[in-house]
Amino acid sequence: MRSKLLTLVVLILAFAQIFIAQDKGTIRGFVYDLKSKYPLFNANVWIEGTNRGDVSDFKGYFELKNLDPGSYTLVVSYVGYKQERQNVEISKGEVKTIEIYLEEIPYFSVEEIVVLGKTMETYNQAEFGGRDISKKAPRDLGDFIKNFTNTSAVKKGGYALDPVIRGLKYDQVNVQVDNGLKIEPACPNRMDPPTSHVQSEDLEKIEILKGPYALRFGPNFGGIINLVMARPEKTERFKLNGEIETGYESSWKGRIARLTLSGGERLFDFRLSGGLKEYKNYIDGSGNEVQSAFKIKDWTSKIGFNPGENHRIQISVRDMYARDVLFPALPMDEIKDDTRMLSFDYALRNLSKINSVNFKVYYSKVHHLMTNEYKPTRMMVEAATEANTKSIGGRGEVSLLFERSILYFGFDYSRVEKRGFRTRKMLTGPMAGKTFIDSVWQNSYMSNFGAFAEFRTGFQGFNLIASARYDINYADASEPAPTFARMFGTLYSKHHNLSASVGIDKIISSSVQLTLLLGTSKRSPNISERFINFLPIGYDNYDYVGNPAIKPEMNNSVDLILNLKTLGGLVKGDLFYYYIKDFISSRIRSDLRPKNMGVLGVKQFYNIETAKFWGFEIGYSSAFSKVFGFDINIYGTRARDGVTGEPLPQVPPFEARMNLYYGFFEGKVVPEIGIRAVARKSDVSQSFGETPTPGFVLVNFLVNIAYFKFFDISLGVNNLFDKAYYEHLNRRVRTTGVPIYEPGRNFFVNIKMKVGQ
């Protein structure tokens, strides 16, 4: 009865909003460079005096819907260009299309960047907005992030892939939600990496900041992934919007369903969403079934208060429940993973010389249960691991405006606590009937306090960013296992880490920009590297044991970036080099005996004296047509042990991607073809047990349809030619030793109904 009543209410709201929306108008258009007439993507467009706005896409296209009849002043801005204002009048139900041309200024001014809130090139930032995310309808964020240049992911099953940036992974990459919230995996095997706790349908955008340069946002060793959750739109009068989303994938027999309600008025706003995903085992390109099923239920709420023109308070709550997630490459499967994230944010803007004040506190917890219920080893032993993680932290930042400069300074704090036990009941052999209980995390914790500052300025055609942070990191295990405690004199460790970076860019001419980035950053080892207690958590089949005496690793890095406007588009090239001291790896301890059945031995974490990473990224994005275009990206990373010269393990191969698109019906129907070519990976770490990986070529097809007023439809097929292939970072199936193959030909459709927008 309750579900029927909810359905009736949603339908009534839907029809009411449909009739109301018929009186509304729409302003849409394109933003172009005044001289070259090529489109400007990521230009900011908003209605003066309000928070209503949009960001132009790769065709320069923007759209502002549901406007009351009347006169509006549009403000359009883009980094490096003069701001433009244009008056637009719309009548009842009118759809008006305009073109706006921006004039380029001699060089990027800091004042322009500060006003717009844009990020300078010296952060080396890439981002995917909500449109790019929703049209691909990703089932898993880790899998979706592989679409970024020089990023990949470690795959242990069909869900919860672990992102990798330029060959750096796990805690070498700082993953956070909404500019600061941290969530720590509870599973020793990282069945639950941070990206697995957020669903793509709730995101406004994904930001990736490569390299150890953006030090304002926490300890940053190899890059930052910031998952920005969608927030409600601020309006003057009360408004209620809704979205109903559903989708299906053929290879997985997977389905999704989601409902979102948002609304508010000048003083408050809210966004509520929830849904489910249920996927079966998928079929690979050879017709074999891969154990990859999973079930996800989640809900999210954001409530905002706007007590003054320059003040905002926001409270966010998110719960997620994962069930029966299968991992063919691991000794156990995830039976249950329950997550809760809470955060409180306060922001103050534009108070005289104080440009902004931001304050955040957060709390997150994960309850994780994994067993071998679906594994062949169940016949010999009943094994279960129950683990819990709790994270608390906060962040405060103030920015001050000067005539041509801005200064950021502040602090951040985080504390992670982990508990967990593994129970093994022996069913066969001489130990049959006995039960063993092992401490997994040994009731350990790690805390980090950091203070940071960043200074931006512009002078004589240059832009400069200089930043630094100082971190105090300490950790301990309060309930160590006796065998672990006997290996070390003390388990407590404390590190003092100093990091710094500088970036400078120069507009050489109207079509050439050059950027140089330099950075040095330290990362203290995580809890696994310090305190893991004889568990097979690595790529290979070994028990791993932590090392409380392990030293922090230091990344000394340089990036040289060239942006060139030519051939009707934008060419971006990047050469990078990382010289890492005390790189954390693992080695065999022949004097230690393993505790798990079937493993080859014991490995312990230790520091390699030096490691070297280097690579390139080059891309071209066309912008010579309103309806047709393409982009090409070629990239790769190499890594070596600085002492032995041997390749480092788990570094992706060279890769090239190309996307071609054409817009019909004024861009409302856009088919897109994607081609991905991955080279053979032959420079592998033999001592680590790696083997060469064959190359492959994939073709994907996608059509995004926004022709209908209240519906957006995405449909297509991935792996069009049903290729049998696997990625280099895919783990091997535990029972056969064969790598996990990717899905074969996979048809998908995603439908989103929008009400009141």
mmCIF file of N, CA and C in Angstrom, residues 216-302:
data_model
loop_
_atom_site.group_PDB
_atom_site.id
_atom_site.type_symbol
_atom_site.label_atom_id
_atom_site.label_comp_id
_atom_site.label_asym_id
_atom_site.label_seq_id
_atom_site.Cartn_x
_atom_site.Cartn_y
_atom_site.Cartn_z
ATOM 1 N N ARG A 216 47.031 21.413 -1.389
ATOM 2 C CA ARG A 216 45.981 21.961 -0.523
ATOM 3 C C ARG A 216 44.986 20.897 -0.078
ATOM 4 N N PHE A 217 44.860 19.826 -0.859
ATOM 5 C CA PHE A 217 43.752 18.898 -0.665
ATOM 6 C C PHE A 217 44.173 17.606 0.022
ATOM 7 N N GLY A 218 45.171 17.689 0.886
ATOM 8 C CA GLY A 218 45.602 16.528 1.641
ATOM 9 C C GLY A 218 46.919 15.993 1.125
ATOM 10 N N PRO A 219 47.524 15.042 1.845
ATOM 11 C CA PRO A 219 48.766 14.428 1.377
ATOM 12 C C PRO A 219 48.585 13.901 -0.049
ATOM 13 N N ASN A 220 49.448 14.322 -0.944
ATOM 14 C CA ASN A 220 49.287 14.008 -2.365
ATOM 15 C C ASN A 220 50.602 13.485 -2.904
ATOM 16 N N PHE A 221 50.668 12.179 -3.127
ATOM 17 C CA PHE A 221 51.901 11.545 -3.589
ATOM 18 C C PHE A 221 51.920 11.367 -5.106
ATOM 19 N N GLY A 222 50.832 10.846 -5.665
ATOM 20 C CA GLY A 222 50.815 10.583 -7.095
ATOM 21 C C GLY A 222 49.621 11.154 -7.812
ATOM 22 N N GLY A 223 48.702 11.768 -7.091
ATOM 23 C CA GLY A 223 47.522 12.326 -7.727
ATOM 24 C C GLY A 223 46.329 12.315 -6.799
ATOM 25 N N ILE A 224 45.294 13.049 -7.187
ATOM 26 C CA ILE A 224 44.060 13.155 -6.411
ATOM 27 C C ILE A 224 42.877 12.834 -7.319
ATOM 28 N N ILE A 225 41.960 12.028 -6.817
ATOM 29 C CA ILE A 225 40.667 11.810 -7.467
ATOM 30 C C ILE A 225 39.606 12.376 -6.535
ATOM 31 N N ASN A 226 38.916 13.400 -6.999
ATOM 32 C CA ASN A 226 37.882 14.051 -6.198
ATOM 33 C C ASN A 226 36.524 13.735 -6.812
ATOM 34 N N LEU A 227 35.681 13.021 -6.063
ATOM 35 C CA LEU A 227 34.346 12.650 -6.512
ATOM 36 C C LEU A 227 33.370 13.710 -5.998
ATOM 37 N N VAL A 228 32.904 14.577 -6.882
ATOM 38 C CA VAL A 228 32.049 15.696 -6.495
ATOM 39 C C VAL A 228 30.593 15.270 -6.625
ATOM 40 N N MET A 229 29.909 15.173 -5.494
ATOM 41 C CA MET A 229 28.511 14.749 -5.487
ATOM 42 C C MET A 229 27.612 15.888 -5.953
ATOM 43 N N ALA A 230 26.566 15.532 -6.682
ATOM 44 C CA ALA A 230 25.616 16.534 -7.155
ATOM 45 C C ALA A 230 24.922 17.201 -5.976
ATOM 46 N N ARG A 231 24.729 18.493 -6.078
ATOM 47 C CA ARG A 231 24.033 19.241 -5.034
ATOM 48 C C ARG A 231 22.820 19.915 -5.647
ATOM 49 N N PRO A 232 21.835 20.227 -4.841
ATOM 50 C CA PRO A 232 20.611 20.842 -5.382
ATOM 51 C C PRO A 232 20.869 22.233 -5.938
ATOM 52 N N GLU A 233 19.996 22.630 -6.829
ATOM 53 C CA GLU A 233 20.085 23.944 -7.443
ATOM 54 C C GLU A 233 19.447 24.990 -6.537
ATOM 55 N N LYS A 234 20.136 26.109 -6.380
ATOM 56 C CA LYS A 234 19.618 27.190 -5.545
ATOM 57 C C LYS A 234 18.700 28.084 -6.365
ATOM 58 N N THR A 235 17.477 28.291 -5.901
ATOM 59 C CA THR A 235 16.497 29.126 -6.609
ATOM 60 C C THR A 235 15.855 30.111 -5.634
ATOM 61 N N GLU A 236 15.236 31.142 -6.179
ATOM 62 C CA GLU A 236 14.592 32.146 -5.353
ATOM 63 C C GLU A 236 13.250 31.660 -4.821
ATOM 64 N N ARG A 237 12.500 30.936 -5.647
ATOM 65 C CA ARG A 237 11.193 30.438 -5.241
ATOM 66 C C ARG A 237 11.228 28.922 -5.128
ATOM 67 N N PHE A 238 10.293 28.398 -4.345
ATOM 68 C CA PHE A 238 10.285 26.944 -4.137
ATOM 69 C C PHE A 238 10.089 26.212 -5.460
ATOM 70 N N LYS A 239 10.881 25.149 -5.596
ATOM 71 C CA LYS A 239 10.848 24.356 -6.817
ATOM 72 C C LYS A 239 11.117 22.908 -6.460
ATOM 73 N N LEU A 240 10.452 21.998 -7.171
ATOM 74 C CA LEU A 240 10.642 20.564 -6.945
ATOM 75 C C LEU A 240 10.937 19.884 -8.269
ATOM 76 N N ASN A 241 12.055 19.162 -8.311
ATOM 77 C CA ASN A 241 12.457 18.415 -9.496
ATOM 78 C C ASN A 241 12.516 16.935 -9.177
ATOM 79 N N GLY A 242 12.413 16.124 -10.209
ATOM 80 C CA GLY A 242 12.527 14.688 -10.016
ATOM 81 C C GLY A 242 13.173 14.010 -11.206
ATOM 82 N N GLU A 243 13.813 12.877 -10.959
ATOM 83 C CA GLU A 243 14.392 12.048 -12.010
ATOM 84 C C GLU A 243 14.123 10.585 -11.686
ATOM 85 N N ILE A 244 13.723 9.862 -12.700
ATOM 86 C CA ILE A 244 13.578 8.414 -12.586
ATOM 87 C C ILE A 244 14.487 7.795 -13.630
ATOM 88 N N GLU A 245 15.362 6.915 -13.204
ATOM 89 C CA GLU A 245 16.369 6.355 -14.101
ATOM 90 C C GLU A 245 16.325 4.831 -14.062
ATOM 91 N N THR A 246 16.472 4.219 -15.228
ATOM 92 C CA THR A 246 16.551 2.767 -15.311
ATOM 93 C C THR A 246 17.507 2.395 -16.425
ATOM 94 N N GLY A 247 18.107 1.215 -16.318
ATOM 95 C CA GLY A 247 19.068 0.790 -17.322
ATOM 96 C C GLY A 247 19.244 -0.713 -17.322
ATOM 97 N N TYR A 248 19.861 -1.218 -18.396
ATOM 98 C CA TYR A 248 20.056 -2.664 -18.551
ATOM 99 C C TYR A 248 21.339 -2.914 -19.348
ATOM 100 N N GLU A 249 22.088 -3.958 -18.956
ATOM 101 C CA GLU A 249 23.271 -4.406 -19.692
ATOM 102 C C GLU A 249 23.119 -5.883 -20.011
ATOM 103 N N SER A 250 23.321 -6.241 -21.284
ATOM 104 C CA SER A 250 22.992 -7.591 -21.745
ATOM 105 C C SER A 250 23.967 -8.649 -21.250
ATOM 106 N N SER A 251 25.276 -8.370 -21.317
ATOM 107 C CA SER A 251 26.257 -9.402 -20.964
ATOM 108 C C SER A 251 26.151 -9.814 -19.508
ATOM 109 N N TRP A 252 25.780 -8.854 -18.666
ATOM 110 C CA TRP A 252 25.671 -9.100 -17.227
ATOM 111 C C TRP A 252 24.246 -9.495 -16.810
ATOM 112 N N LYS A 253 23.290 -9.306 -17.724
ATOM 113 C CA LYS A 253 21.883 -9.358 -17.320
ATOM 114 C C LYS A 253 21.685 -8.424 -16.127
ATOM 115 N N GLY A 254 22.306 -7.269 -16.235
ATOM 116 C CA GLY A 254 22.305 -6.316 -15.133
ATOM 117 C C GLY A 254 21.268 -5.232 -15.306
ATOM 118 N N ARG A 255 20.700 -4.803 -14.201
ATOM 119 C CA ARG A 255 19.674 -3.762 -14.246
ATOM 120 C C ARG A 255 19.900 -2.761 -13.121
ATOM 121 N N ILE A 256 19.481 -1.538 -13.379
ATOM 122 C CA ILE A 256 19.552 -0.493 -12.359
ATOM 123 C C ILE A 256 18.208 0.212 -12.278
ATOM 124 N N ALA A 257 17.907 0.794 -11.138
ATOM 125 C CA ALA A 257 16.721 1.622 -10.943
ATOM 126 C C ALA A 257 17.076 2.698 -9.929
ATOM 127 N N ARG A 258 16.654 3.933 -10.219
ATOM 128 C CA ARG A 258 17.030 5.029 -9.327
ATOM 129 C C ARG A 258 15.981 6.133 -9.363
ATOM 130 N N LEU A 259 15.752 6.745 -8.190
ATOM 131 C CA LEU A 259 14.821 7.855 -8.049
ATOM 132 C C LEU A 259 15.541 9.000 -7.355
ATOM 133 N N THR A 260 15.394 10.205 -7.907
ATOM 134 C CA THR A 260 16.013 11.389 -7.325
ATOM 135 C C THR A 260 14.974 12.497 -7.201
ATOM 136 N N LEU A 261 14.915 13.123 -6.048
ATOM 137 C CA LEU A 261 14.061 14.285 -5.807
ATOM 138 C C LEU A 261 14.930 15.420 -5.295
ATOM 139 N N SER A 262 14.756 16.597 -5.846
ATOM 140 C CA SER A 262 15.519 17.751 -5.380
ATOM 141 C C SER A 262 14.647 18.986 -5.462
ATOM 142 N N GLY A 263 15.000 19.969 -4.663
ATOM 143 C CA GLY A 263 14.208 21.191 -4.669
ATOM 144 C C GLY A 263 14.680 22.161 -3.620
ATOM 145 N N GLY A 264 13.853 23.149 -3.372
ATOM 146 C CA GLY A 264 14.198 24.144 -2.383
ATOM 147 C C GLY A 264 13.831 25.540 -2.838
ATOM 148 N N GLU A 265 14.325 26.498 -2.095
ATOM 149 C CA GLU A 265 14.121 27.907 -2.408
ATOM 150 C C GLU A 265 15.319 28.678 -1.906
ATOM 151 N N ARG A 266 15.191 29.985 -1.701
ATOM 152 C CA ARG A 266 16.363 30.802 -1.414
ATOM 153 C C ARG A 266 17.054 30.403 -0.118
ATOM 154 N N LEU A 267 16.286 30.048 0.919
ATOM 155 C CA LEU A 267 16.882 29.799 2.227
ATOM 156 C C LEU A 267 17.355 28.354 2.426
ATOM 157 N N PHE A 268 16.765 27.417 1.720
ATOM 158 C CA PHE A 268 17.178 26.028 1.906
ATOM 159 C C PHE A 268 16.995 25.261 0.604
ATOM 160 N N ASP A 269 17.697 24.133 0.490
ATOM 161 C CA ASP A 269 17.559 23.262 -0.665
ATOM 162 C C ASP A 269 17.899 21.842 -0.245
ATOM 163 N N PHE A 270 17.522 20.875 -1.067
ATOM 164 C CA PHE A 270 17.756 19.483 -0.707
ATOM 165 C C PHE A 270 17.874 18.640 -1.969
ATOM 166 N N ARG A 271 18.517 17.506 -1.824
ATOM 167 C CA ARG A 271 18.601 16.503 -2.887
ATOM 168 C C ARG A 271 18.592 15.125 -2.237
ATOM 169 N N LEU A 272 17.621 14.302 -2.616
ATOM 170 C CA LEU A 272 17.476 12.949 -2.090
ATOM 171 C C LEU A 272 17.510 11.977 -3.260
ATOM 172 N N SER A 273 18.274 10.910 -3.124
ATOM 173 C CA SER A 273 18.320 9.917 -4.196
ATOM 174 C C SER A 273 18.565 8.543 -3.590
ATOM 175 N N GLY A 274 18.122 7.537 -4.311
ATOM 176 C CA GLY A 274 18.335 6.164 -3.877
ATOM 177 C C GLY A 274 18.069 5.206 -5.021
ATOM 178 N N GLY A 275 18.659 4.022 -4.930
ATOM 179 C CA GLY A 275 18.441 3.076 -6.012
ATOM 180 C C GLY A 275 19.062 1.734 -5.729
ATOM 181 N N LEU A 276 19.031 0.895 -6.745
ATOM 182 C CA LEU A 276 19.599 -0.446 -6.633
ATOM 183 C C LEU A 276 20.241 -0.834 -7.950
ATOM 184 N N LYS A 277 21.225 -1.710 -7.852
ATOM 185 C CA LYS A 277 21.871 -2.342 -8.995
ATOM 186 C C LYS A 277 21.964 -3.838 -8.702
ATOM 187 N N GLU A 278 21.583 -4.638 -9.679
ATOM 188 C CA GLU A 278 21.691 -6.088 -9.523
ATOM 189 C C GLU A 278 22.251 -6.662 -10.814
ATOM 190 N N TYR A 279 23.439 -7.239 -10.726
ATOM 191 C CA TYR A 279 24.140 -7.773 -11.888
ATOM 192 C C TYR A 279 24.466 -9.249 -11.666
ATOM 193 N N LYS A 280 24.345 -10.027 -12.737
ATOM 194 C CA LYS A 280 24.703 -11.439 -12.708
ATOM 195 C C LYS A 280 26.153 -11.604 -13.183
ATOM 196 N N ASN A 281 26.619 -12.849 -13.261
ATOM 197 C CA ASN A 281 27.922 -13.115 -13.848
ATOM 198 C C ASN A 281 27.900 -12.745 -15.325
ATOM 199 N N TYR A 282 28.981 -12.133 -15.821
ATOM 200 C CA TYR A 282 28.994 -11.749 -17.221
ATOM 201 C C TYR A 282 29.630 -12.831 -18.090
ATOM 202 N N ILE A 283 29.451 -12.692 -19.411
ATOM 203 C CA ILE A 283 30.006 -13.604 -20.397
ATOM 204 C C ILE A 283 31.156 -12.896 -21.111
ATOM 205 N N ASP A 284 32.348 -13.511 -21.162
ATOM 206 C CA ASP A 284 33.487 -12.878 -21.815
ATOM 207 C C ASP A 284 33.446 -13.118 -23.327
ATOM 208 N N GLY A 285 34.474 -12.617 -24.036
ATOM 209 C CA GLY A 285 34.488 -12.697 -25.487
ATOM 210 C C GLY A 285 34.610 -14.092 -26.047
ATOM 211 N N SER A 286 34.995 -15.070 -25.220
ATOM 212 C CA SER A 286 35.070 -16.461 -25.656
ATOM 213 C C SER A 286 33.831 -17.257 -25.281
ATOM 214 N N GLY A 287 32.847 -16.592 -24.691
ATOM 215 C CA GLY A 287 31.616 -17.265 -24.305
ATOM 216 C C GLY A 287 31.659 -17.908 -22.940
ATOM 217 N N ASN A 288 32.719 -17.639 -22.162
ATOM 218 C CA ASN A 288 32.840 -18.221 -20.827
ATOM 219 C C ASN A 288 32.201 -17.300 -19.786
ATOM 220 N N GLU A 289 31.642 -17.921 -18.756
ATOM 221 C CA GLU A 289 31.032 -17.157 -17.669
ATOM 222 C C GLU A 289 32.087 -16.772 -16.654
ATOM 223 N N VAL A 290 32.100 -15.508 -16.270
ATOM 224 C CA VAL A 290 33.049 -14.994 -15.283
ATOM 225 C C VAL A 290 32.293 -14.679 -14.003
ATOM 226 N N GLN A 291 32.766 -15.211 -12.882
ATOM 227 C CA GLN A 291 32.117 -14.978 -11.588
ATOM 228 C C GLN A 291 32.264 -13.502 -11.214
ATOM 229 N N SER A 292 31.190 -12.743 -11.377
ATOM 230 C CA SER A 292 31.294 -11.290 -11.224
ATOM 231 C C SER A 292 30.006 -10.653 -10.725
ATOM 232 N N ALA A 293 29.079 -11.440 -10.192
ATOM 233 C CA ALA A 293 27.777 -10.909 -9.774
ATOM 234 C C ALA A 293 27.929 -9.972 -8.573
ATOM 235 N N PHE A 294 26.987 -9.038 -8.439
ATOM 236 C CA PHE A 294 26.960 -8.161 -7.268
ATOM 237 C C PHE A 294 25.591 -7.523 -7.148
ATOM 238 N N LYS A 295 25.273 -7.073 -5.930
ATOM 239 C CA LYS A 295 24.034 -6.360 -5.644
ATOM 240 C C LYS A 295 24.379 -5.130 -4.806
ATOM 241 N N ILE A 296 23.791 -3.997 -5.176
ATOM 242 C CA ILE A 296 24.055 -2.736 -4.483
ATOM 243 C C ILE A 296 22.731 -2.032 -4.202
ATOM 244 N N LYS A 297 22.548 -1.566 -2.976
ATOM 245 C CA LYS A 297 21.471 -0.655 -2.629
ATOM 246 C C LYS A 297 22.095 0.551 -1.934
ATOM 247 N N ASP A 298 21.570 1.741 -2.212
ATOM 248 C CA ASP A 298 22.155 2.925 -1.590
ATOM 249 C C ASP A 298 21.150 4.066 -1.568
ATOM 250 N N TRP A 299 21.403 5.030 -0.705
ATOM 251 C CA TRP A 299 20.642 6.278 -0.697
ATOM 252 C C TRP A 299 21.550 7.414 -0.238
ATOM 253 N N THR A 300 21.242 8.607 -0.715
ATOM 254 C CA THR A 300 22.057 9.791 -0.436
ATOM 255 C C THR A 300 21.142 10.980 -0.191
ATOM 256 N N SER A 301 21.534 11.822 0.750
ATOM 257 C CA SER A 301 20.800 13.063 0.974
ATOM 258 C C SER A 301 21.768 14.215 1.194
ATOM 259 N N LYS A 302 21.418 15.364 0.615
ATOM 260 C CA LYS A 302 22.140 16.606 0.851
ATOM 261 C C LYS A 302 21.122 17.678 1.177
#
